[in-house]
Amino acid sequence: MSSATITDVAQRVGVSVATVSRYLSGFNVRQRDEIENAIHELNYRPSAAARNLKSGRTATVAIVVPDISNPFFAAIASGAEAAAGPDYMVLLVNSGAVREREEKILGQLFGRVDGVILSPLQEDNEGPSFFSKYGLPIVFVDRITADADKFDSVLVDNVKGARLATEHLIALGHEKIAIITGPLHTTPGRLRAEGYTSTLKREKIALQKRYLIESDFTREGGYASMVKLLEDPIPPTAVITGNNLMSIGALEALKEKQIRIPEDISIIGFDDLEFPTLIEPGLTAIFRPWHEQGAEAMRALLARIAAQAAHTELSPQHHMVDVHLIERGSCAPPKGLPARSKG
Amino acid sequence: MSSATITDVAQRVGVSVATVSRYLSGFNVRQRDEIENAIHELNYRPSAAARNLKSGRTATVAIVVPDISNPFFAAIASGAEAAAGPDYMVLLVNSGAVREREEKILGQLFGRVDGVILSPLQEDNEGPSFFSKYGLPIVFVDRITADADKFDSVLVDNVKGARLATEHLIALGHEKIAIITGPLHTTPGRLRAEGYTSTLKREKIALQKRYLIESDFTREGGYASMVKLLEDPIPPTAVITGNNLMSIGALEALKEKQIRIPEDISIIGFDDLEFPTLIEPGLTAIFRPWHEQGAEAMRALLARIAAQAAHTELSPQHHMVDVHLIERGSCAPPKGLPARSKG
DNA sequence: AGAATTACTGAGAACGATTGCAGGAGCGTA
DNA sequence: TACGCTCCTGCAATCGTTCTCAGTAATTCT
């Protein structure tokens, strides 16, 4: 019932465990056929736990993300997986955007993986760097922590993306531009807001605090934030949404309130939608290669692991993924919304 | 640099490793404060590998799915995770719809997890049941293998869903009804086709083989299949799409060819879209609770693990998730497509 | 034929934890 | 003081591998 061990195989063939072990690692052994048979007959599988323990290597890496339901992170995972090659098993773990879970997961992963690609929940979280004190290679993707300069990272050019979006709207004549951004204690939340505010400043448009809404990267958050903006006595004429899910939520709110795009309001998403052609009008968006960003993170991790194995010094590598603006139909010059009726 | 072991902790405090181990497992020990300090100072983390090896338990379960980019599987994973509770770490592994990968993954997972939730790639795949010979609890979700009656499973009522869709179209007056289904060697592919054909038969509508298109559950497959249907000399007046991604692909094809829904063609999706309100007209769809299906699978797995631990006999449990039809705007009585122009 | 080289083999010590067992310290009771 | 009881402790075996080391058989060289 319970699984056979290498000893069982060795006994059945009449060789030592060392020989079976050697056979398993690809060395030449005299009774290779007999061993192969015995393995099949006994349904033998090497115990991963025992292997890890002895060798210290796991041939496994993990990707820890805040929300696996977000297609962005699913794509990051796919990209990373594709870049991992056949030698590594890639595990995906969802921290569910709960800080204690993230910390617990990192602890549990320790000793079971050779490295981790992490999208940390908060920039002020010391868990990851604390974690890496144990010598576990770690690469930040999309988000970093405060001391991240000491670690590898693969970020997107958040500031540039937000700048492109803001400039695009300003060029169209908008001045009442709002942004629905992610939590300011996350990297993309903070930097996209920064790109927005710095561009406004440079263009000499006064920042209206009520136009800068800190939300939570969820569809519900995007919906609620857009509703809030629409209820403003002087609603914005254009809105930048800070990630794909919030774009969807915001679009849902607009549709529900029957606000026309782009006639009544312009909207730009940071991150393109997955299926951009199906909705009408198409969402003008800041594009970046999701899959490639994941792949880049995996390459960085494998390089880090290799460096560690070779005891080579390797300074922290910081990769930056470029963005560009894709114009579709969701932006137009402002005409202003009708004045808000009471009730 | 490298991580401290339980021996280091024990030495620093001046107790035996057994005492430290007991402290870690929650027993009363005299020098608990000293041990706690030493653990912090040394950054000690128990080695998961060593623990596994000795105890045989891993406090970990895995979910193996064909395509993590498919929101359906992401939702299954979320649901399963939510049902797992804090005692288990949940790993997500992507088989990428490659059979050899699936087999390899199951092998690698052996010894690192207490159980697996699997959505197998093919019904004729013996890997999983072979795998379970090792005594590893396994629960099939959404898909099964040929000998699956011996294992737990959580399926959706595929036949009923396809029947509801087909009946709905027939009731509207359609007779030229096509289906774009998944691979017939997968459970949902086969059973959804079966629900479609059996309903046609019962309603005495002759099955047109060219209206039954076997595709591959991808957006690209849905797109290509729809294009193929539209090129038919006598195109169907209604189409059932066999999963969410193929629905999207099919809709993209229709949009590109400027075929109006539902005036020119009616369409029903098996599985609702993630953001159903944003596209126009809304897609009439067969709905099932994704998240709940994942949760059910996890409950089944935990029950199986518990039964195994208690050496209790537990007959295979087969759960069936119900479906219903959600009417939106994508279906109408047939009017026929304009005759196909050459070129 | 004898020496040197090659190619494989088995014994046994790790890896880092858990756990059964026997024993010792501390306490209460007679 | 002597005894028993409880509570904690350390020793050592163990989990299933890998890997070093020394040794043996087979082969080649002189």
Coordinates of C-alpha atoms in Angstrom, one line a residue, chain A residues 1-3 42-50 52-53 58-60 67-69 71 74-75 77-78 81 85-96 101 103-112 130-131 133-135 219 245 247-248 251-252 255 274-280, chain B residues 1-3 42-50 52-53 58-60 67-69 71 74-75 77-78 81 85-96 101 103-112 130-131 133-135 219 245 247-248 251-252 255 274-280:
Chain A
M1 CA 0.0 0.0 0.0
S2 CA 2.4 2.6 1.2
S3 CA 5.1 3.4 -1.1
L42 CA 7.2 -2.0 -6.8
N43 CA 5.8 1.3 -8.0
Y44 CA 8.8 3.0 -6.5
R45 CA 9.1 6.7 -6.5
P46 CA 11.9 8.5 -4.8
S47 CA 10.9 10.5 -1.8
A48 CA 11.2 14.2 -2.5
A49 CA 11.5 14.9 1.2
A50 CA 14.5 12.6 1.6
N52 CA 15.7 17.6 -0.4
L53 CA 17.1 16.8 3.0
T58 CA 14.6 20.9 -4.5
A59 CA 14.5 21.6 -8.3
T60 CA 11.5 23.7 -7.4
D67 CA -4.3 37.5 -6.2
I68 CA -4.3 34.6 -8.6
S69 CA -7.7 35.5 -9.9
P71 CA -5.3 37.7 -15.0
A74 CA -1.9 34.5 -13.9
A75 CA 0.0 35.8 -16.9
A77 CA 2.9 33.0 -13.6
S78 CA 2.6 31.6 -17.1
E81 CA 6.8 29.0 -15.9
G85 CA 12.3 25.1 -18.5
P86 CA 11.9 21.5 -17.7
D87 CA 14.4 21.3 -14.9
Y88 CA 12.3 23.2 -12.4
M89 CA 8.9 22.6 -11.1
V90 CA 7.0 25.9 -10.6
L91 CA 4.6 26.3 -7.7
L92 CA 2.1 29.0 -7.6
V93 CA 1.0 30.3 -4.2
N94 CA -1.7 32.8 -3.5
S95 CA -1.2 35.1 -0.5
G96 CA -4.7 36.4 -0.9
R101 CA -0.6 34.7 5.1
E103 CA 4.6 35.8 5.9
K104 CA 3.4 32.3 6.8
I105 CA 3.7 31.1 3.3
L106 CA 7.3 32.3 3.0
G107 CA 8.1 30.5 6.1
Q108 CA 6.5 27.3 4.9
L109 CA 8.2 27.5 1.6
F110 CA 11.5 27.7 3.2
G111 CA 13.4 24.5 2.6
R112 CA 11.0 23.3 -0.1
F130 CA 14.1 39.0 6.6
F131 CA 13.3 35.8 4.7
K133 CA 18.6 36.4 5.3
Y134 CA 18.2 32.7 5.3
G135 CA 20.0 32.7 2.0
R219 CA -13.0 45.3 -9.3
L245 CA -9.5 45.0 -12.4
S247 CA -10.8 49.4 -14.9
I248 CA -13.4 46.8 -15.2
L251 CA -16.5 50.6 -16.6
E252 CA -19.2 48.7 -14.9
K255 CA -22.3 51.5 -17.7
E274 CA -7.4 40.8 -21.5
F275 CA -10.0 40.9 -24.2
P276 CA -9.8 44.5 -25.3
T277 CA -11.8 44.2 -28.5
L278 CA -15.0 42.9 -27.1
I279 CA -16.1 46.0 -25.2
E280 CA -17.4 49.1 -26.9
Chain B
M1 CA 24.6 32.8 6.2
S2 CA 23.1 29.4 5.6
S3 CA 20.2 28.6 7.9
L42 CA 19.8 32.6 15.0
N43 CA 17.0 33.2 12.5
Y44 CA 16.1 29.6 12.9
R45 CA 13.5 28.0 10.7
P46 CA 12.7 24.3 10.9
S47 CA 13.5 22.5 7.7
A48 CA 10.4 21.4 6.0
A49 CA 12.2 18.6 4.3
A50 CA 13.5 17.0 7.5
N52 CA 8.3 15.7 6.1
L53 CA 10.8 12.9 6.1
T58 CA 3.4 17.9 4.9
A59 CA 0.4 20.1 5.8
T60 CA 0.3 20.9 2.1
D67 CA -4.4 26.3 -17.6
I68 CA -4.0 28.8 -14.9
S69 CA -4.7 31.6 -17.2
P71 CA -10.3 32.4 -15.0
A74 CA -8.2 30.4 -11.1
A75 CA -11.6 30.5 -9.5
A77 CA -8.1 27.4 -7.1
S78 CA -9.4 30.3 -5.0
E81 CA -7.9 27.7 -1.1
G85 CA -8.3 26.7 6.1
P86 CA -5.2 27.8 7.9
D87 CA -3.8 24.4 8.5
Y88 CA -2.9 23.6 4.9
M89 CA -0.7 25.4 2.5
V90 CA -2.2 25.2 -1.0
L91 CA 0.0 25.0 -4.0
L92 CA -1.1 25.6 -7.5
V93 CA 0.6 23.9 -10.4
N94 CA 0.0 24.4 -14.0
S95 CA 0.2 21.4 -16.3
G96 CA 0.0 23.6 -19.3
R101 CA 4.2 17.6 -17.9
E103 CA 2.7 13.1 -15.3
K104 CA 6.0 14.6 -14.3
I105 CA 4.3 17.0 -12.0
L106 CA 2.4 14.3 -10.2
G107 CA 5.6 12.4 -9.7
Q108 CA 7.4 15.4 -8.4
L109 CA 4.6 16.2 -6.1
F110 CA 4.7 12.8 -4.5
G111 CA 6.1 13.1 -1.0
R112 CA 5.7 16.8 -0.8
F130 CA -1.4 4.9 -11.2
F131 CA -0.3 7.8 -9.0
K133 CA -1.6 3.6 -6.1
Y134 CA 1.0 5.2 -4.0
G135 CA -1.7 6.0 -1.5
R219 CA -9.7 31.5 -27.2
L245 CA -12.4 31.1 -23.5
S247 CA -17.0 32.0 -26.1
I248 CA -14.6 35.0 -26.1
L251 CA -17.4 36.6 -30.0
E252 CA -14.2 38.1 -31.3
K255 CA -17.3 41.1 -34.1
E274 CA -16.2 36.8 -15.8
F275 CA -17.4 40.3 -16.5
P276 CA -20.7 39.6 -18.3
T277 CA -22.2 43.1 -18.1
L278 CA -19.5 44.9 -20.1
I279 CA -20.1 43.3 -23.5
E280 CA -23.1 44.2 -25.6

